[in-house]
Tab-separated table of C-alpha atoms in Angstrom:
chain	number	residue	atom	x	y	z
A	67	MET	CA	40.551	30.704	27.135
A	68	SER	CA	42.017	29.041	30.224
A	69	LYS	CA	44.119	25.963	29.905
A	70	ARG	CA	42.264	22.691	30.465
A	71	ASP	CA	44.117	21.697	33.617
A	72	CYS	CA	41.483	19.794	35.627
A	73	ILE	CA	39.848	16.369	35.861
A	74	VAL	CA	36.301	16.135	37.172
A	75	ALA	CA	35.902	12.833	39.038
A	76	LEU	CA	32.382	11.472	39.435
A	77	ASP	CA	32.289	9.267	42.539
A	78	GLU	CA	28.961	7.429	42.490
A	79	GLY	CA	28.770	5.573	45.806
A	80	THR	CA	26.047	3.776	47.722
A	81	SER	CA	25.139	6.656	50.026
A	82	ASN	CA	26.178	9.691	47.968
A	83	ALA	CA	26.937	10.836	44.454
A	84	LYS	CA	29.839	13.283	44.396
A	85	ALA	CA	31.743	15.177	41.750
A	86	VAL	CA	35.226	16.423	42.633
A	87	VAL	CA	37.300	18.694	40.386
A	88	VAL	CA	41.025	17.969	40.766
A	89	ASP	CA	43.667	20.182	39.208
A	90	ARG	CA	46.967	19.031	37.718
A	91	ARG	CA	48.719	19.514	41.085
A	92	GLY	CA	46.290	17.195	42.877
A	93	GLY	CA	44.336	19.981	44.548
A	94	VAL	CA	40.557	19.845	44.937
A	95	ILE	CA	39.142	23.089	43.552
A	96	ALA	CA	35.403	22.305	43.462
A	97	MET	CA	33.023	19.677	44.767
A	98	ALA	CA	29.314	18.848	44.717
A	99	SER	CA	27.368	16.093	46.478
A	100	ARG	CA	23.865	14.575	46.581
A	101	PRO	CA	22.630	11.964	49.090
A	102	LEU	CA	21.268	8.631	47.888
A	103	THR	CA	18.859	6.263	49.597
A	104	LEU	CA	18.600	2.496	49.762
A	105	ILE	CA	15.305	0.673	49.260
A	106	THR	CA	14.713	-2.563	51.211
A	107	PRO	CA	11.416	-4.039	49.953
A	108	GLN	CA	11.895	-7.206	52.010
A	109	ALA	CA	14.467	-8.933	54.182
A	110	GLY	CA	17.783	-9.343	52.366
A	111	TRP	CA	16.709	-7.259	49.362
A	112	VAL	CA	18.556	-3.965	48.854
A	113	GLU	CA	18.039	-1.877	45.745
A	114	GLN	CA	18.243	1.603	44.275
A	115	ARG	CA	16.576	3.227	41.299
A	116	GLY	CA	18.933	3.507	38.362
A	117	GLU	CA	17.239	6.737	37.251
A	118	VAL	CA	17.942	8.292	40.652
A	119	LEU	CA	21.618	7.261	40.539
A	120	LEU	CA	21.888	8.807	37.069
A	121	GLU	CA	20.017	12.017	37.939
A	122	ALA	CA	22.125	12.595	41.061
A	123	SER	CA	25.342	11.892	39.139
A	124	LEU	CA	24.487	14.331	36.356
A	125	ALA	CA	23.410	16.971	38.886
A	126	VAL	CA	26.708	16.888	40.778
A	127	LEU	CA	28.701	16.841	37.535
A	128	ARG	CA	26.883	19.939	36.288
A	129	GLU	CA	27.395	21.743	39.586
A	130	ALA	CA	31.083	20.892	39.945
A	131	ILE	CA	31.859	21.770	36.325
A	132	SER	CA	30.035	25.072	36.729
A	133	LEU	CA	31.981	25.888	39.895
A	134	ALA	CA	35.350	25.145	38.285
A	135	GLY	CA	34.539	26.492	34.839
A	136	GLU	CA	33.905	24.218	31.855
A	137	GLN	CA	36.898	25.714	30.055
A	138	ARG	CA	39.205	24.083	32.646
A	139	ILE	CA	37.848	20.530	32.336
A	140	ALA	CA	40.173	18.220	30.406
A	141	ALA	CA	38.315	14.977	31.105
A	142	ILE	CA	35.779	13.109	33.233
A	143	ALA	CA	36.737	10.123	35.404
A	144	ILE	CA	34.261	7.746	37.082
A	145	SER	CA	34.525	5.730	40.282
A	146	ASN	CA	31.481	3.726	41.277
A	147	GLN	CA	29.902	1.436	43.828
A	148	ARG	CA	30.915	-2.053	42.793
A	149	GLU	CA	28.994	-5.286	42.097
A	150	THR	CA	25.691	-3.409	41.850
A	151	ALA	CA	23.986	-4.681	38.696
A	152	ILE	CA	21.505	-2.962	36.420
A	153	GLY	CA	19.851	-3.833	33.116
A	154	TRP	CA	18.445	-1.470	30.515
A	155	ARG	CA	16.995	-1.470	27.012
A	156	ARG	CA	19.232	-0.416	24.151
A	157	SER	CA	16.324	1.268	22.391
A	158	ASP	CA	15.646	3.938	24.993
A	159	GLY	CA	18.112	3.468	27.878
A	160	LYS	CA	15.295	2.753	30.342
A	161	PRO	CA	16.132	0.335	33.176
A	162	LEU	CA	14.547	-3.122	33.280
A	163	GLY	CA	13.955	-2.760	36.996
A	164	PRO	CA	15.846	-1.643	40.088
A	165	ALA	CA	19.604	-1.557	40.402
A	166	LEU	CA	20.395	-4.538	42.646
A	167	THR	CA	23.043	-3.281	45.044
A	168	TRP	CA	26.100	-5.126	46.225
A	169	GLN	CA	24.388	-5.662	49.600
A	170	CYS	CA	21.380	-7.398	48.034
A	171	SER	CA	21.075	-11.141	48.690
A	172	ARG	CA	17.915	-11.901	46.689
A	173	SER	CA	19.918	-14.290	44.494
A	174	ALA	CA	20.949	-16.422	47.494
A	175	ASP	CA	18.903	-19.430	46.348
A	176	PHE	CA	20.558	-19.359	42.931
A	177	CYS	CA	23.975	-19.229	44.605
A	178	GLU	CA	23.059	-22.105	46.909
A	179	GLN	CA	22.132	-24.173	43.852
A	180	LEU	CA	25.561	-23.443	42.371
A	181	ARG	CA	27.128	-24.829	45.539
A	182	ARG	CA	24.933	-27.919	45.455
A	183	ASP	CA	25.996	-28.417	41.844
A	184	ARG	CA	29.616	-28.112	43.011
A	185	GLN	CA	30.371	-25.174	40.763
A	186	ASP	CA	32.134	-23.110	43.420
A	187	GLY	CA	35.572	-24.528	42.568
A	188	ALA	CA	35.256	-23.694	38.879
A	189	ILE	CA	34.027	-20.184	39.638
A	190	ARG	CA	36.956	-19.506	41.969
A	191	ARG	CA	39.455	-20.957	39.517
A	192	VAL	CA	38.323	-18.711	36.652
A	193	THR	CA	37.177	-15.535	38.388
A	194	GLY	CA	39.004	-15.590	41.741
A	195	LEU	CA	35.687	-15.026	43.538
A	196	PRO	CA	33.674	-17.197	45.936
A	197	VAL	CA	30.053	-18.079	45.255
A	198	SER	CA	28.072	-15.234	46.810
A	199	PRO	CA	25.082	-13.045	45.899
A	200	LEU	CA	27.411	-10.091	46.518
A	201	PHE	CA	28.750	-10.349	42.983
A	202	SER	CA	26.995	-9.153	39.840
A	203	ALA	CA	26.406	-12.297	37.780
A	204	SER	CA	23.627	-13.809	39.886
A	205	LYS	CA	21.968	-10.378	40.108
A	206	MET	CA	22.049	-10.120	36.304
A	207	ARG	CA	20.483	-13.578	36.142
A	208	TRP	CA	17.716	-12.416	38.489
A	209	LEU	CA	17.047	-9.341	36.333
A	210	LEU	CA	16.666	-11.451	33.194
A	211	ASP	CA	14.462	-13.977	34.983
A	212	HIS	CA	12.173	-11.193	36.193
A	213	THR	CA	11.920	-9.376	32.849
A	214	PRO	CA	9.214	-10.643	30.487
A	215	ASP	CA	10.962	-12.441	27.640
A	216	GLY	CA	14.227	-11.206	29.175
A	217	GLN	CA	16.467	-14.050	28.029
A	218	ARG	CA	15.373	-13.840	24.405
A	219	GLN	CA	15.762	-10.068	24.363
A	220	ALA	CA	19.262	-10.352	25.841
A	221	MET	CA	20.184	-13.009	23.272
A	222	ASN	CA	18.986	-10.682	20.509
A	223	GLY	CA	21.098	-7.816	21.817
A	224	ASP	CA	18.114	-5.710	22.888
A	225	ILE	CA	19.164	-5.589	26.551
A	226	CYS	CA	22.309	-4.218	28.197
A	227	LEU	CA	23.538	-5.671	31.490
A	228	GLY	CA	26.241	-3.892	33.411
A	229	THR	CA	27.800	-2.462	36.502
A	230	ILE	CA	27.184	1.159	37.441
A	231	ASP	CA	30.215	2.487	35.530
A	232	ALA	CA	28.728	1.091	32.316
A	233	TRP	CA	25.290	2.567	33.137
A	234	LEU	CA	26.721	6.047	33.723
A	235	LEU	CA	29.017	5.916	30.676
A	236	TRP	CA	26.137	4.871	28.422
A	237	HIS	CA	24.087	7.902	29.399
A	238	LEU	CA	26.970	10.382	29.489
A	239	SER	CA	27.879	9.360	25.926
A	240	GLY	CA	24.321	9.518	24.613
A	241	GLY	CA	24.204	5.727	24.266
A	242	LYS	CA	27.308	5.631	22.061
A	243	ALA	CA	29.680	3.905	24.528
A	244	PHE	CA	28.939	0.584	26.240
A	245	CYS	CA	32.055	-0.292	28.223
A	246	CYS	CA	33.306	-1.109	31.696
A	247	ASP	CA	36.819	-1.283	33.099
A	248	TRP	CA	38.852	-4.283	34.258
A	249	SER	CA	38.324	-3.580	37.959
A	250	ASN	CA	34.522	-3.588	37.663
A	251	ALA	CA	34.485	-6.551	35.273
A	252	ALA	CA	36.575	-8.538	37.770
A	253	ARG	CA	33.759	-8.195	40.357
A	254	THR	CA	31.033	-9.769	38.214
A	255	GLN	CA	32.001	-13.506	38.375
A	256	LEU	CA	31.933	-13.513	34.589
A	257	PHE	CA	35.488	-12.289	33.952
A	258	ASN	CA	38.471	-14.582	33.406
A	259	LEU	CA	41.350	-13.078	35.408
A	260	ALA	CA	44.006	-14.859	33.374
A	261	ALA	CA	42.550	-14.166	29.923
A	262	GLY	CA	41.332	-10.635	30.656
A	263	ASP	CA	37.951	-11.171	28.995
A	264	TRP	CA	34.455	-12.467	29.623
A	265	ASP	CA	34.668	-16.210	30.163
A	266	ASP	CA	32.532	-18.520	28.016
A	267	GLU	CA	32.209	-21.131	30.782
A	268	MET	CA	30.938	-18.555	33.279
A	269	LEU	CA	28.589	-16.972	30.726
A	270	THR	CA	27.032	-20.383	30.121
A	271	LEU	CA	26.844	-21.202	33.825
A	272	PHE	CA	24.970	-17.977	34.660
A	273	GLY	CA	23.087	-17.841	31.372
A	274	ILE	CA	24.331	-14.361	30.440
A	275	PRO	CA	24.670	-13.667	26.685
A	276	ARG	CA	28.007	-12.096	25.772
A	277	GLY	CA	26.237	-9.562	23.565
A	278	ALA	CA	24.400	-8.139	26.589
A	279	LEU	CA	27.665	-7.250	28.354
A	280	PRO	CA	29.875	-4.180	27.905
A	281	GLN	CA	33.265	-4.165	26.235
A	282	VAL	CA	36.038	-4.409	28.844
A	283	ARG	CA	38.772	-1.787	28.643
A	284	PRO	CA	41.739	-0.711	30.798
A	285	SER	CA	40.921	1.578	33.706
A	286	ALA	CA	42.809	4.384	31.936
A	287	ASP	CA	41.401	4.539	28.421
A	288	ALA	CA	39.415	6.624	25.957
A	289	PHE	CA	35.937	5.368	26.886
A	290	GLY	CA	33.961	7.976	24.960
A	291	VAL	CA	32.898	11.617	25.059
A	292	THR	CA	29.889	13.420	26.495
A	293	LEU	CA	26.989	13.789	24.105
A	294	GLY	CA	23.504	15.179	24.498
A	295	VAL	CA	23.571	15.595	28.285
A	296	PRO	CA	21.583	18.677	29.338
A	297	GLY	CA	23.812	21.202	31.087
A	298	ILE	CA	27.080	19.420	30.202
A	299	ALA	CA	29.040	20.380	27.095
A	300	ASP	CA	29.402	17.806	24.335
A	301	GLY	CA	32.832	16.358	23.615
A	302	ILE	CA	34.340	16.115	27.113
A	303	PRO	CA	36.476	12.924	27.095
A	304	ILE	CA	35.747	10.175	29.636
A	305	CYS	CA	39.233	8.834	30.297
A	306	ALA	CA	39.171	6.638	33.429
A	307	MET	CA	36.774	4.291	35.198
A	308	MET	CA	37.403	2.239	38.374
A	309	GLY	CA	35.483	0.581	41.162
A	310	ASP	CA	35.506	2.933	44.140
A	311	SER	CA	37.504	0.650	46.432
A	312	HIS	CA	40.147	0.137	43.741
A	313	ALA	CA	40.319	3.878	43.173
A	314	ALA	CA	40.868	4.385	46.914
A	315	LEU	CA	43.785	1.921	46.891
A	316	TYR	CA	45.276	3.806	43.962
A	317	GLY	CA	44.780	7.127	45.733
A	318	HIS	CA	46.561	5.900	48.872
A	319	ALA	CA	49.822	4.644	47.382
A	320	LEU	CA	49.407	3.693	43.683
A	321	GLY	CA	49.487	0.003	44.658
A	322	ARG	CA	52.921	-0.127	46.290
A	323	PRO	CA	53.695	-3.550	47.870
A	324	GLY	CA	52.822	-3.947	51.551
A	325	GLN	CA	50.418	-1.005	51.500
A	326	ILE	CA	47.132	-2.570	52.625
A	327	LYS	CA	44.035	-0.388	52.675
A	328	ALA	CA	40.623	-0.561	54.310
A	329	THR	CA	37.820	1.595	52.968
A	330	TYR	CA	35.333	2.314	55.730
A	331	GLY	CA	32.036	3.130	54.088
A	332	THR	CA	28.518	1.723	54.084
A	333	GLY	CA	30.376	-1.567	53.888
A	334	SER	CA	34.125	-2.108	53.833
A	335	SER	CA	36.759	-3.427	51.489
A	336	VAL	CA	40.168	-4.568	52.680
A	337	MET	CA	42.532	-4.824	49.726
A	338	ALA	CA	46.183	-5.830	49.395
A	339	PRO	CA	48.086	-5.410	46.102
A	340	LEU	CA	49.638	-8.552	44.614
A	341	ALA	CA	52.050	-9.231	41.766
A	342	ALA	CA	49.932	-12.164	40.489
A	343	PRO	CA	46.629	-13.810	41.449
A	344	ILE	CA	46.679	-16.655	44.003
A	345	ALA	CA	44.705	-19.812	43.222
A	346	GLY	CA	42.790	-21.941	45.708
A	347	LEU	CA	41.594	-19.201	48.065
A	348	THR	CA	38.500	-19.862	50.156
A	349	SER	CA	38.173	-16.984	52.632
A	350	LEU	CA	39.314	-14.141	50.357
A	351	ALA	CA	38.792	-13.031	46.783
A	352	ALA	CA	41.484	-12.672	44.154
A	353	THR	CA	40.710	-9.710	41.952
A	354	ILE	CA	42.102	-7.097	39.591
A	355	ALA	CA	42.797	-3.773	41.220
A	356	TRP	CA	43.174	-1.966	37.879
A	357	HIS	CA	44.712	-1.976	34.424
A	358	ASP	CA	46.537	1.328	34.029
A	359	GLY	CA	46.882	0.993	30.262
A	360	GLN	CA	50.279	-0.689	30.491
A	361	ARG	CA	50.020	-3.378	33.161
A	362	VAL	CA	47.495	-5.241	35.289
A	363	GLN	CA	47.612	-4.846	39.073
A	364	TYR	CA	46.185	-7.829	40.968
A	365	ALA	CA	44.939	-7.794	44.546
A	366	LEU	CA	43.597	-9.883	47.409
A	367	GLU	CA	40.392	-8.596	48.925
A	368	GLY	CA	37.896	-9.207	51.674
A	369	ASN	CA	34.468	-7.587	51.459
A	370	ILE	CA	32.306	-6.735	54.466
A	371	PRO	CA	28.657	-5.769	53.787
A	372	HIS	CA	27.891	-3.748	56.935
A	373	THR	CA	30.309	-1.392	58.687
A	374	GLY	CA	29.211	2.252	58.484
A	375	ASP	CA	25.760	0.838	57.786
A	376	ALA	CA	25.944	-0.978	61.146
A	377	ILE	CA	26.586	2.297	62.980
A	378	ALA	CA	23.645	3.930	61.192
A	379	TRP	CA	21.383	1.014	62.125
A	380	MET	CA	22.452	1.150	65.771
A	381	LEU	CA	22.010	4.923	65.995
A	382	GLU	CA	18.505	4.656	64.563
A	383	THR	CA	17.653	1.745	66.864
A	384	THR	CA	18.868	3.536	69.993
A	385	GLY	CA	17.115	6.780	69.058
A	386	LEU	CA	20.237	8.857	68.429
A	387	GLY	CA	19.511	9.440	64.764
A	388	ALA	CA	22.365	10.927	62.730
A	389	ALA	CA	25.209	11.572	65.177
A	390	ASP	CA	28.312	13.507	64.196
A	391	ASN	CA	31.866	12.215	64.511
A	392	ALA	CA	32.485	14.167	67.709
A	393	LEU	CA	29.611	12.399	69.473
A	394	LEU	CA	30.623	9.053	67.993
A	395	SER	CA	34.095	9.491	69.472
A	396	GLN	CA	32.741	10.631	72.858
A	397	LEU	CA	30.132	7.905	73.378
A	398	PRO	CA	32.433	4.848	73.167
A	399	ALA	CA	35.087	6.605	75.250
A	400	SER	CA	32.526	7.331	77.988
A	401	VAL	CA	32.508	3.655	79.033
A	402	ALA	CA	35.502	1.477	79.877
A	403	ASP	CA	34.464	-1.208	77.394
A	404	ALA	CA	31.360	-2.540	75.659
A	405	GLY	CA	30.201	-4.234	78.861
A	406	GLY	CA	30.471	-7.682	77.333
A	407	VAL	CA	28.167	-6.722	74.428
A	408	TYR	CA	28.968	-7.838	70.871
A	409	PHE	CA	27.062	-6.687	67.813
A	410	VAL	CA	27.647	-8.822	64.726
A	411	PRO	CA	25.979	-6.818	61.926
A	412	ALA	CA	25.222	-9.602	59.441
A	413	LEU	CA	22.078	-7.713	58.447
A	414	THR	CA	21.970	-9.179	54.935
A	415	GLY	CA	24.531	-11.930	55.497
A	416	ALA	CA	28.193	-12.223	56.417
A	417	GLY	CA	30.950	-11.361	53.966
A	418	ALA	CA	34.647	-12.223	54.130
A	419	PRO	CA	36.050	-14.413	55.502
A	420	TRP	CA	32.778	-16.282	56.191
A	421	TRP	CA	30.795	-15.779	52.951
A	422	ASP	CA	27.463	-16.801	54.458
A	423	GLU	CA	24.512	-14.929	52.955
A	424	ARG	CA	22.105	-16.772	55.291
A	425	ALA	CA	23.772	-15.359	58.394
A	426	ARG	CA	21.769	-12.750	60.281
A	427	GLY	CA	22.787	-10.114	62.797
A	428	VAL	CA	23.168	-10.801	66.497
A	429	ILE	CA	23.489	-8.637	69.597
A	430	CYS	CA	24.692	-10.777	72.482
A	431	GLY	CA	26.097	-10.283	75.974
A	432	LEU	CA	23.272	-7.987	77.112
A	433	SER	CA	22.834	-7.478	80.847
A	434	ARG	CA	20.727	-5.311	83.133
A	435	SER	CA	23.559	-2.768	83.213
A	436	THR	CA	23.803	-2.425	79.419
A	437	ARG	CA	23.305	1.186	78.346
A	438	ARG	CA	23.044	2.941	75.019
A	439	GLU	CA	26.743	3.851	75.190
A	440	HIS	CA	27.658	0.144	75.327
A	441	LEU	CA	25.526	-0.598	72.265
A	442	VAL	CA	27.011	2.258	70.252
A	443	ARG	CA	30.518	1.240	71.291
A	444	ALA	CA	29.749	-2.359	70.273
A	445	SER	CA	28.718	-1.157	66.798
A	446	LEU	CA	32.013	0.726	66.389
A	447	GLU	CA	34.036	-2.188	67.736
A	448	ALA	CA	32.232	-4.439	65.249
A	449	ILE	CA	33.787	-2.480	62.396
A	450	ALA	CA	37.303	-2.969	63.777
A	451	TYR	CA	36.682	-6.649	64.528
A	452	GLN	CA	35.405	-7.308	61.000
A	453	ILE	CA	38.449	-5.588	59.496
A	454	ALA	CA	40.641	-7.711	61.803
A	455	ASP	CA	38.909	-10.887	60.569
A	456	VAL	CA	39.955	-10.095	57.004
A	457	ILE	CA	43.481	-9.111	58.064
A	458	GLU	CA	43.796	-12.468	59.863
A	459	ALA	CA	42.795	-14.239	56.646
A	460	LEU	CA	45.355	-12.172	54.711
A	461	ARG	CA	48.036	-13.113	57.232
A	462	GLN	CA	47.574	-16.751	56.236
A	463	GLN	CA	48.941	-15.989	52.778
A	464	PRO	CA	52.729	-16.536	52.438
A	465	GLU	CA	53.209	-13.419	50.282
A	466	PHE	CA	51.324	-11.092	52.629
A	467	VAL	CA	53.249	-8.342	54.419
A	468	LEU	CA	51.541	-5.837	56.730
A	469	HIS	CA	53.541	-2.642	57.229
A	470	GLY	CA	50.450	-0.790	58.368
A	471	LEU	CA	46.819	-0.319	57.461
A	472	MET	CA	45.803	2.643	55.297
A	473	ALA	CA	42.287	3.867	56.024
A	474	ASP	CA	39.765	5.997	54.199
A	475	GLY	CA	36.009	6.573	54.067
A	476	GLY	CA	33.445	8.283	56.281
A	477	PRO	CA	33.731	6.173	59.463
A	478	SER	CA	37.533	6.521	59.335
A	479	ARG	CA	37.092	10.164	60.410
A	480	ASN	CA	36.304	8.803	63.878
A	481	ASP	CA	39.542	9.093	65.880
A	482	TRP	CA	38.348	6.654	68.552
A	483	LEU	CA	37.691	3.976	65.938
A	484	MET	CA	41.054	4.458	64.249
A	485	GLN	CA	42.925	4.151	67.548
A	486	PHE	CA	40.912	1.066	68.528
A	487	GLN	CA	41.716	-0.451	65.124
A	488	ALA	CA	45.451	0.194	65.570
A	489	ASP	CA	45.419	-1.271	69.096
A	490	LEU	CA	43.438	-4.333	68.000
A	491	LEU	CA	45.713	-5.098	65.033
A	492	GLY	CA	48.939	-4.115	66.796
A	493	CYS	CA	50.105	-2.104	63.785
A	494	PRO	CA	49.938	1.545	62.683
A	495	VAL	CA	46.789	2.827	61.022
A	496	ARG	CA	47.347	5.619	58.512
A	497	ARG	CA	44.225	7.583	57.670
A	498	SER	CA	44.142	9.596	54.476
A	499	THR	CA	43.769	13.305	55.094
A	500	THR	CA	41.412	13.627	52.133
A	501	THR	CA	37.792	12.555	52.446
A	502	GLU	CA	37.507	12.128	48.685
A	503	LEU	CA	40.073	9.423	48.104
A	504	SER	CA	38.126	7.376	45.542
A	505	ALA	CA	37.554	10.499	43.471
A	506	LEU	CA	41.203	11.495	43.773
A	507	GLY	CA	42.363	7.978	42.869
A	508	VAL	CA	40.356	7.793	39.661
A	509	ALA	CA	41.373	11.380	38.809
A	510	LEU	CA	45.028	10.316	39.107
A	511	MET	CA	44.287	7.359	36.823
A	512	ALA	CA	42.799	9.768	34.271
A	513	MET	CA	45.952	11.913	34.484
A	514	ARG	CA	47.933	8.908	33.213
A	515	ARG	CA	45.777	8.862	30.104
A	516	VAL	CA	45.240	12.577	29.532
A	517	TRP	CA	48.695	13.954	30.359
A	518	GLY	CA	50.880	10.823	30.249
A	519	MET	CA	51.937	11.209	33.890
A	520	ASN	CA	54.072	8.396	35.351
A	521	ASP	CA	54.131	6.842	38.846
A	522	ARG	CA	56.796	9.253	40.071
A	523	GLN	CA	54.801	12.272	38.980
A	524	LEU	CA	51.540	10.891	40.322
A	525	GLY	CA	53.218	9.860	43.578
A	526	SER	CA	54.063	13.481	44.285
A	527	LEU	CA	50.326	14.277	44.248
A	528	LEU	CA	49.298	11.666	46.842
A	529	PRO	CA	47.685	13.119	49.982
A	530	ALA	CA	49.252	12.798	53.440
A	531	HIS	CA	48.040	10.452	56.203
A	532	ASP	CA	47.207	10.895	59.886
A	533	GLU	CA	49.098	8.333	61.991
A	534	PHE	CA	47.575	6.192	64.754
A	535	GLU	CA	50.247	4.157	66.549
A	536	PRO	CA	49.210	1.022	68.481
A	537	ASP	CA	49.388	0.683	72.246
A	538	MET	CA	50.912	-2.793	72.451
A	539	GLN	CA	49.835	-3.381	76.047
A	540	ARG	CA	46.253	-2.682	75.047
A	541	HIS	CA	46.754	-4.853	71.962
A	542	ARG	CA	47.526	-7.836	74.190
A	543	ARG	CA	44.516	-7.117	76.420
A	544	LEU	CA	42.189	-6.862	73.425
A	545	GLN	CA	42.960	-10.389	72.269
A	546	ASP	CA	40.513	-11.788	74.844
A	547	SER	CA	37.828	-9.437	73.522
A	548	TYR	CA	38.640	-10.552	69.988
A	549	CYS	CA	38.146	-14.192	70.995
A	550	GLY	CA	34.721	-13.218	72.357
A	551	TRP	CA	33.943	-11.571	69.026
A	552	ARG	CA	34.803	-14.733	67.098
A	553	GLN	CA	32.468	-16.720	69.344
A	554	ALA	CA	29.700	-14.176	68.705
A	555	VAL	CA	30.227	-14.511	64.940
A	556	GLN	CA	29.535	-18.231	65.184
A	557	ARG	CA	26.067	-17.419	66.511
A	558	THR	CA	25.211	-15.547	63.307
A	559	LEU	CA	26.341	-18.176	60.824
A	560	TRP	CA	23.713	-20.436	59.298
A	561	HIS	CA	23.771	-24.056	60.441
A	562	PRO	CA	21.320	-26.590	59.011
A	563	GLN	CA	18.902	-27.685	61.702
A	564	PRO	CA	18.474	-31.431	62.208
A	565	THR	CA	15.002	-32.672	61.310
A	566	LEU	CA	12.950	-34.001	64.200
A	567	SER	CA	12.103	-37.668	63.889
A	568	SER	CA	8.542	-38.665	64.656
């Protein structure tokens, strides 16, 4: 029998479910992928079917394990789309309703009531997070409110509420394990960053019974073993779980100081590691990057709902459909600039640093000479501008140091975008050479648990980066364009309209 020398990392994202088999030397030896779709039943509502997420995840796990050979698999690790909330019944594991994705703003009215009740300060103080429908707690509240007798059932322990890591773990373990990790718990608005546990004040505020929530464990831990999953052997340990953006940060540089990362995906996360959480933030979130089993790594983060999603929307709108990276590098370079066009993709609201779920997207600066190339370029520039907005907010923090921006995710494969980002920020952009960074990151976290590997050993497995150096003359020229972007953002933000007097 071959030595069990591999981790299979399940990376359940918003657009795809992937399984990546990583060997002990950090090499990818097998991979499987399935696309996922988003459902938008009405404006601002974005959901997925929990059964579909589970079926796709199990399918890619089976395929990847088969490709590598089950006899080589030492453990399973899970990285997942964050903040997405789902509820299910303990009796049969069936979901209460849809999985409410991180983009979904259907709980905006509930969040607005929290602001009117002046609860935003208390929520930030305990959880590090601003009031926003992005986070899981208000979504969990919505699920209970829209389940017949939901509150009573949750109080009686008949209902489970969790993030996607908990949903996948439950089913992989045959319903035996109901847990999540620190990084996912920290994104719910129910987790006390200082105490490292669910917070009674927040549970009362959102009306979420403690018994309905998973046990919180370190990101590297013995979460359970596979049981009763068709096509997957029983007894495979599940030894790491992390939110996908946190796993990407770990996969870039293990959280070394000054190493800021931006994940370019459907949306984007800009995350900077910190020694301790910072109180009193308004434009950014304080969060937990991970708990590696020995220590907690804190982070500052800005979340952007629509980046890669904005490109997809623009391509569909302009009739291009699904364009490849070569075309997406050629189109913006075919025009000198965006022709004065700005696209602010607040399609379900604006994230950091604005946190305005009532904001809606704007395309401005159109003229008779505007062509499709200008619109596509504006959608790519919008990604870089939104990342720059979060970096500017980070730069206001005394402890923040920017040595360069590490990049990963699908849109980061676009060379034109990466160079524009470097020129706009005036600092190097270092793009990971692996497209599966979240999977690699959580696999490395599992290696800590399974094989006791330390930071030095894990550091030797980190992938290389492609370098994009800034053109400082262009950086100075782009500051005028950036000012125009900030003015365009103001057009998207919600402003109460004065009532007309009779």
